[in-house]
Coordinates of C-alpha atoms and ligand atoms in Angstrom, one line a residue:
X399 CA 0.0 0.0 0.0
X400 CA 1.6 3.0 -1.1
X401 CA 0.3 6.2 0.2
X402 CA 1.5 9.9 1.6
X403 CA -0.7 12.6 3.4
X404 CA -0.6 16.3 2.4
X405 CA -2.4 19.0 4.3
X406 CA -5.0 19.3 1.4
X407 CA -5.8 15.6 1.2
X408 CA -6.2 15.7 5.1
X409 CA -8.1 18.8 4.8
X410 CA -10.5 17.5 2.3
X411 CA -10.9 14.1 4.2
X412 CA -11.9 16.1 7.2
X413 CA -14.5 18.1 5.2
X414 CA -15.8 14.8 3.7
X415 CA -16.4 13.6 7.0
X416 CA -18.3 16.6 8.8
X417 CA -20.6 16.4 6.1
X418 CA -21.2 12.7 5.8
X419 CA -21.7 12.7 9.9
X420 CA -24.5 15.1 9.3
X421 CA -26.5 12.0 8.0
X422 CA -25.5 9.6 9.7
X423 CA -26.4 8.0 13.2
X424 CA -23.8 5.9 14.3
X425 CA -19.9 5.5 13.1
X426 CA -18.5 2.0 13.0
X427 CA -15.0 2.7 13.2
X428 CA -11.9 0.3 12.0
X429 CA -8.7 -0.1 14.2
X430 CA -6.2 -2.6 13.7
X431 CA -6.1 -5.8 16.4
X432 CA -2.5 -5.3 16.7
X433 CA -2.3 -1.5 18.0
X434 CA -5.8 -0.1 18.5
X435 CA -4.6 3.2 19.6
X436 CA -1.8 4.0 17.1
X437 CA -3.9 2.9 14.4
X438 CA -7.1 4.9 15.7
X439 CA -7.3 8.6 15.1
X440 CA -8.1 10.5 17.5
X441 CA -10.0 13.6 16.1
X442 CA -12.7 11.3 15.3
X443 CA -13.9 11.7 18.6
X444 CA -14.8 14.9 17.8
X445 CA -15.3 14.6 14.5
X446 CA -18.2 12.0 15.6
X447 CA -19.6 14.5 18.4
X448 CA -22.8 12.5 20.2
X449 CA -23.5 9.8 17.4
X450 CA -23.5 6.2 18.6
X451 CA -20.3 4.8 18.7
X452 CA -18.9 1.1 17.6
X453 CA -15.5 -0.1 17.0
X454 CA -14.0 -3.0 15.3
X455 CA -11.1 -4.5 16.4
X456 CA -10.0 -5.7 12.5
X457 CA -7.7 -8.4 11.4
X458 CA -7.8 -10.4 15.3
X459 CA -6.5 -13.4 13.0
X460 CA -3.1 -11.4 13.6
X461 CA -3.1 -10.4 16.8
X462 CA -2.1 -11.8 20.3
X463 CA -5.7 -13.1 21.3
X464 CA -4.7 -12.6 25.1
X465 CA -4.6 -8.8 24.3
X466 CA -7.3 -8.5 21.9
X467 CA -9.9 -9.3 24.8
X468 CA -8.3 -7.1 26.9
X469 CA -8.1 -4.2 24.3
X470 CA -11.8 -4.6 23.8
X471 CA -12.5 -4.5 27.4
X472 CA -10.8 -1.4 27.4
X473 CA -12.6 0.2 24.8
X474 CA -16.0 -1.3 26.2
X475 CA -15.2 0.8 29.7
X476 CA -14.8 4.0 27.9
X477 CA -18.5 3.6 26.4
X478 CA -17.8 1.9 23.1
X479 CA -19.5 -1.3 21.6
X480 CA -17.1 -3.6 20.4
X481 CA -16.3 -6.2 17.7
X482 CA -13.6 -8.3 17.4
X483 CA -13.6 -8.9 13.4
X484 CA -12.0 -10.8 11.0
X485 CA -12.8 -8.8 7.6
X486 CA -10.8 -11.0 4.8
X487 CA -12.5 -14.3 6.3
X488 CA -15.3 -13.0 7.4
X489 CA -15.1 -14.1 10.8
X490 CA -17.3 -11.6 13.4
X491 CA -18.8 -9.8 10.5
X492 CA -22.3 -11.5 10.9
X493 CA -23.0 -10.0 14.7
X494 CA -21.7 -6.2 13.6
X495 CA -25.5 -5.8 12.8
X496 CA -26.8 -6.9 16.2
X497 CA -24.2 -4.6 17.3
X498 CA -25.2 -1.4 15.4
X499 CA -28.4 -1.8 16.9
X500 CA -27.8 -2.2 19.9
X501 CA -25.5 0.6 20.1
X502 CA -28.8 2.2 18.6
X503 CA -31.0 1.5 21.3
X504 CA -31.9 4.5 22.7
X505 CA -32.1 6.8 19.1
X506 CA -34.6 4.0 18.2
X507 CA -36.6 4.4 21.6
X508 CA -36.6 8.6 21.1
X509 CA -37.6 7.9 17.8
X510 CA -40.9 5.3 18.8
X511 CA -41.7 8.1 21.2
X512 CA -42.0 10.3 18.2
X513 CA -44.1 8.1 16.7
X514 CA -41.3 7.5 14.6
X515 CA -41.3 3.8 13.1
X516 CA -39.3 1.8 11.4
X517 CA -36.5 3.7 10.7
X518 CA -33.4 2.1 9.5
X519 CA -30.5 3.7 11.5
X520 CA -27.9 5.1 9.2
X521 CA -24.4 3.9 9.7
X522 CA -21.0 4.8 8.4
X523 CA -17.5 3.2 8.2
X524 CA -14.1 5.1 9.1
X525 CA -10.8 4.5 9.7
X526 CA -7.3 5.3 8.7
X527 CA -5.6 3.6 5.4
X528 CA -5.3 -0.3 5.3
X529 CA -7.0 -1.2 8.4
X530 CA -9.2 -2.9 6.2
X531 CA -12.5 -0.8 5.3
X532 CA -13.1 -2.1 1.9
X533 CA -12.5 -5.4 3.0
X534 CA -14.9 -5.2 5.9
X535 CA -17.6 -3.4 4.4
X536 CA -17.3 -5.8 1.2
X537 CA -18.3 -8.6 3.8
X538 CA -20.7 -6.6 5.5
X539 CA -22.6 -6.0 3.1
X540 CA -22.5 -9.5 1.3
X541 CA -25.0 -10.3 -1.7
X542 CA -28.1 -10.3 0.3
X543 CA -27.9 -6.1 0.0
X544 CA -29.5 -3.4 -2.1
X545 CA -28.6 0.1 -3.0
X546 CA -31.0 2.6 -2.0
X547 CA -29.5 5.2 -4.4
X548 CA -30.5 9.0 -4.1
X549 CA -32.9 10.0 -1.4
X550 CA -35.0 13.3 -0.9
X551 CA -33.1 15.3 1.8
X552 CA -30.1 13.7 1.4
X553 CA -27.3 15.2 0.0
X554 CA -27.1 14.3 -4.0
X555 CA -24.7 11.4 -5.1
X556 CA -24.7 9.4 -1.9
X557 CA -25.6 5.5 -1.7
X558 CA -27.0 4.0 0.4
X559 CA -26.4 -0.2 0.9
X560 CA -29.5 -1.5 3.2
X561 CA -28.2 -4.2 4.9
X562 CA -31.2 -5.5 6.7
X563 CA -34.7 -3.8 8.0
X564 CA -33.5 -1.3 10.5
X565 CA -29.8 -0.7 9.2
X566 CA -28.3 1.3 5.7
X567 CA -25.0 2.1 5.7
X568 CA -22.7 4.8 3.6
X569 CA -21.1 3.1 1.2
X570 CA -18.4 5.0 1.2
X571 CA -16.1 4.8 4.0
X572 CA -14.4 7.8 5.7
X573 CA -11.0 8.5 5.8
X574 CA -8.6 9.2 8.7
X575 CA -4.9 10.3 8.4
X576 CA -2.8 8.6 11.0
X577 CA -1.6 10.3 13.1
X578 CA 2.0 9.9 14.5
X579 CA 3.1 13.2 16.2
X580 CA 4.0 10.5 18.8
X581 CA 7.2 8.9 17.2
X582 CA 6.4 5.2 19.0
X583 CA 2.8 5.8 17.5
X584 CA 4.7 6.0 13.5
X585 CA 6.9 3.1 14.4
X586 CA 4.3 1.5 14.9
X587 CA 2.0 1.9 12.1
X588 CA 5.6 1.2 10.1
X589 CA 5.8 -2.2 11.4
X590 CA 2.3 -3.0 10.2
X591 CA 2.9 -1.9 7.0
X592 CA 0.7 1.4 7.3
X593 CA 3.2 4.0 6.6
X594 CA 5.0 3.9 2.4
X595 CA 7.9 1.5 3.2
X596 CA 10.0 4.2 0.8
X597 CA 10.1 6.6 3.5
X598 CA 11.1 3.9 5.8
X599 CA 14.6 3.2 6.7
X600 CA 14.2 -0.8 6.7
X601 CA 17.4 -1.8 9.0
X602 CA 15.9 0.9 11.8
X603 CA 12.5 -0.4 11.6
X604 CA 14.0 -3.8 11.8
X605 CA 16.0 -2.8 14.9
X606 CA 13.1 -1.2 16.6
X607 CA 11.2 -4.6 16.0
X608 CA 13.4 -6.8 17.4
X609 CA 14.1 -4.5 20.4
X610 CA 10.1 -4.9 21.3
X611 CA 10.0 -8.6 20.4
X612 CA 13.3 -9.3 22.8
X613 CA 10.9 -7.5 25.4
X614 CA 8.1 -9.6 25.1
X615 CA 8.0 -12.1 22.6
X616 CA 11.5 -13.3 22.9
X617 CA 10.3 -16.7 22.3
X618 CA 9.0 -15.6 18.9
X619 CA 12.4 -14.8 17.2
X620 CA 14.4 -17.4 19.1
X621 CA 12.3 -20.4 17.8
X622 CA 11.7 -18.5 14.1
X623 CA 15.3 -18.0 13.4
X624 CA 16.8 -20.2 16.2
X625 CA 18.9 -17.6 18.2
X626 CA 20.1 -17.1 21.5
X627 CA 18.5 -13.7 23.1
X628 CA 20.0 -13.3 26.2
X629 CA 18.6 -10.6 27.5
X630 CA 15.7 -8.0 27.2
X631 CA 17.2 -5.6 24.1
X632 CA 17.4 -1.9 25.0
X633 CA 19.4 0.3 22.2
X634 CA 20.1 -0.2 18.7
X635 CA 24.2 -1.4 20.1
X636 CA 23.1 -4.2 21.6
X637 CA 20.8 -5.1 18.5
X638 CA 22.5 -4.8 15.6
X639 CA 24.5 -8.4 16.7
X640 CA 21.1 -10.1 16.9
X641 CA 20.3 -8.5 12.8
X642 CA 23.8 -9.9 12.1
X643 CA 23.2 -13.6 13.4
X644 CA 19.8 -13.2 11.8
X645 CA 21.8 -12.7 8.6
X646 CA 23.9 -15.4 9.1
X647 CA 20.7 -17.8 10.2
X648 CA 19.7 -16.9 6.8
X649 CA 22.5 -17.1 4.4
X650 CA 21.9 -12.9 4.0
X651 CA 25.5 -12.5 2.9
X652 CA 27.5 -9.9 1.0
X653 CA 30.5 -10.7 -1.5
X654 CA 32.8 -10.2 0.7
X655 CA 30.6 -13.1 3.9
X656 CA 30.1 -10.3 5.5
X657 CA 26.1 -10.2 6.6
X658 CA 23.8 -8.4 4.3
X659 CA 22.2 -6.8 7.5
X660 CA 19.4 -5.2 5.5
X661 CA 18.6 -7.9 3.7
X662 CA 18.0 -9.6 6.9
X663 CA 15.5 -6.4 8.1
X664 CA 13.5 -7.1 4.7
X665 CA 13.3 -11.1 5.9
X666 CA 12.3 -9.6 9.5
X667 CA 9.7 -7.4 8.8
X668 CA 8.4 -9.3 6.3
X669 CA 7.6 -12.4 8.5
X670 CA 6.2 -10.0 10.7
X671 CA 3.5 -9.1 8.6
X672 CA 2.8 -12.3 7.5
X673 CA 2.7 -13.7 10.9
X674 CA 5.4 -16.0 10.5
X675 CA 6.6 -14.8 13.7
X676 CA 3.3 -15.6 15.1
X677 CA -0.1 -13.4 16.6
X678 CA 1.7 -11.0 18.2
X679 CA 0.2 -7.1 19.2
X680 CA 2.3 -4.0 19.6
X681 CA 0.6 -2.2 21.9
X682 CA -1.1 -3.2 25.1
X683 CA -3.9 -1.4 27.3
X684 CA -3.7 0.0 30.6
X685 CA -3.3 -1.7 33.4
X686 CA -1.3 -4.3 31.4
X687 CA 1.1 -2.1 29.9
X688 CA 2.3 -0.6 33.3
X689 CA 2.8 -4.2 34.4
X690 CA 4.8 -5.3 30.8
X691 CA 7.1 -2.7 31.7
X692 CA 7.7 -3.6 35.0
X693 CA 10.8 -6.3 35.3
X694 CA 9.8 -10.0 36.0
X695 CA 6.3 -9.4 35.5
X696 CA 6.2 -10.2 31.1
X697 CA 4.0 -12.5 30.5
X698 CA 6.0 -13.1 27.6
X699 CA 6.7 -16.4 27.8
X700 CA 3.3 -18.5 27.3
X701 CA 3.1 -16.7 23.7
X702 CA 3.4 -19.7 21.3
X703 CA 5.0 -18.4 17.9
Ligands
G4P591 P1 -8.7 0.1 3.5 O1 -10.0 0.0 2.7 O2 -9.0 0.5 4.9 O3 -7.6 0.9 2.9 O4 -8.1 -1.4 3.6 P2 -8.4 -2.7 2.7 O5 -9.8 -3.2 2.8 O6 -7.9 -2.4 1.3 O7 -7.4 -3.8 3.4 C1 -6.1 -3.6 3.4 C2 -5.4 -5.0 3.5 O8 -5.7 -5.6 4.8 C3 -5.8 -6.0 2.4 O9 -4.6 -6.8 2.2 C4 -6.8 -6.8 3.1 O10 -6.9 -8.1 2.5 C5 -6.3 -6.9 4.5 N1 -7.3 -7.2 5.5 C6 -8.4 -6.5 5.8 N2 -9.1 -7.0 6.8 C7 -8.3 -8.0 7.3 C8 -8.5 -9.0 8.4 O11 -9.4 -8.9 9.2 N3 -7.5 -9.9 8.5 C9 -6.4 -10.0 7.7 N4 -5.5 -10.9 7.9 N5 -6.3 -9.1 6.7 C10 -7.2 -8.2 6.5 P3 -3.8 -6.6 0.9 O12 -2.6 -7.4 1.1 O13 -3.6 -5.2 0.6 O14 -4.7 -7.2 -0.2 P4 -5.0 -8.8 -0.4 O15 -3.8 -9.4 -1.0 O16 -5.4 -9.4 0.9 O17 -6.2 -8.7 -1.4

């Protein structure tokens, strides 16, 4: 996925999106399994202002399971309804509905007291690039759907997919630039694969990777490349050995035998992102991360790679 934000494009997304959330009454919004908050804007808290709120937590097939129930928990305390969502299979999809409308509830209730009936609540998708809108919404809305096309009061040009009695949805999704002011927050969205891997240095990024993974999923390199890791990494001295053995593990070698180090960072980080290395999640949720960064207390080692 190759893309770069400018201040117009971000400008014009924005503008997109106050409009679209003028017709809308509840935003179903992507994050990725594997770091809900980096990958999770945070303007479009107020970009969304009082509508109902859902989120999915998208592509759970490649996250650490343990920390995908406690990421939605998380999300559940600060008001949210959550899905945990499996777009390419299709896994979760189905109960997004039962979701949406429960997260509808009360708009439906003010509505019956208006003598309001039958109303399908409108929804819409956001979230930032490559978290997986198209894919979701694709499998959302299935075969069994029907545009609604044009309707009178609604602003010209949109569709409209209804997706079941009491639920249409936009069928365009909205998009969110990441946001990485926060340089761990950019690293992160690097490792997934969210940020153009030409603006990347790939030996860095591999560095960085294997500095978190010899924190907490030591087990995951060691078994995939069959290393020693002696200790919990801390700056890019101590890790530039481990990229060299890596090298070494897999013949990454320059004319002269010396190790083709970022050959070896390619190999990393592409096993990374094809979970070679395993479900693993780059961010955790408080309380958990206070205690992950505490000595002795990792729960690092019942992760299976
Ligand atoms: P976007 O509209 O938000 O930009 O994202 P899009 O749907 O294009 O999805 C981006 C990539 O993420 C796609 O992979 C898609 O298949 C993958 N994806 C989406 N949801 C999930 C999920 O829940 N689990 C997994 N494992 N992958 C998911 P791609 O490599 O760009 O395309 P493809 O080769 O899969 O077609």
């Amino acid at each position: 996925m190759q893309y770069q934000w400018y201040p117009g494009h971000m400008a014009k997304a924005k503008r997109m999106m106050q409009e679209d959330m003028k017709l809308i009454d509840v935003v179903i919004e992507l994050v990725d399994a594997r770091i809900p908050l980096s990958s999770k804007n945070p303007d479009i808290d107020t970009l969304a202002g009082n509508k109902s709120r859902v989120i999915l937590l998208n592509k759970y097939d490649m996250a650490d399971q343990r920390f995908t129930t406690a990421w939605k928990e998380y999300f559940e305390a600060k008001g949210y309804f959550v899905a945990l969502v499996n777009s390419k299979a299709g896994n979760g999809v189905k109960q997004v509905k039962d979701i949406v409308n429960k997260a509808c509830e009360a708009k439906i209730e003010r509505d019956r007291k208006k003598g309001i009936l039958n109303r399908p609540v409108r929804a819409m998708v956001v979230g930032i690039p490559n978290v997986g809108k198209s894919t979701f919404i694709n499998s959302f809305v299935g075969k069994a759907s029907t545009k609604t096309g044009n309707k009178p009061g609604v602003t010209k040009g949109k569709q409209w997919i209804r997706l079941s009695k009491t639920i249409e949805l936009l069928d365009t999704p909205g998009i969110l630039w990441p946001k990485f002011e926060d340089q761990s927050v950019g690293l992160r969205l690097a490792m997934i694969g969210s940020i153009n891997d030409n603006i990347i240095n790939t030996t860095d990024l591999a560095m960085e990777l294997i500095i978190f993974l010899s924190n907490f999923y030591p087990k995951a390199l060691m078994n995939r490349y069959e290393i020693d890791l002696p200790e919990a990494l801390k700056g890019q001295k101590e890790t530039m050995p481990v990229l060299e053995k890596l090298a070494f593990k897999r013949s990454c070698l320059l004319k002269g035998g010396e190790p083709d180090t970022e050959k070896a960072a390619a190999i990393l980080i592409d096993d990374f992102r094809s979970i070679r290395l395993g479900n693993l999640t780059l961010e955790f949720p408080e309380p958990i991360a206070k205690e992950m960064s505490e000595p002795k207390t990792i729960v690092k080692d019942d992760h299976k790679a």
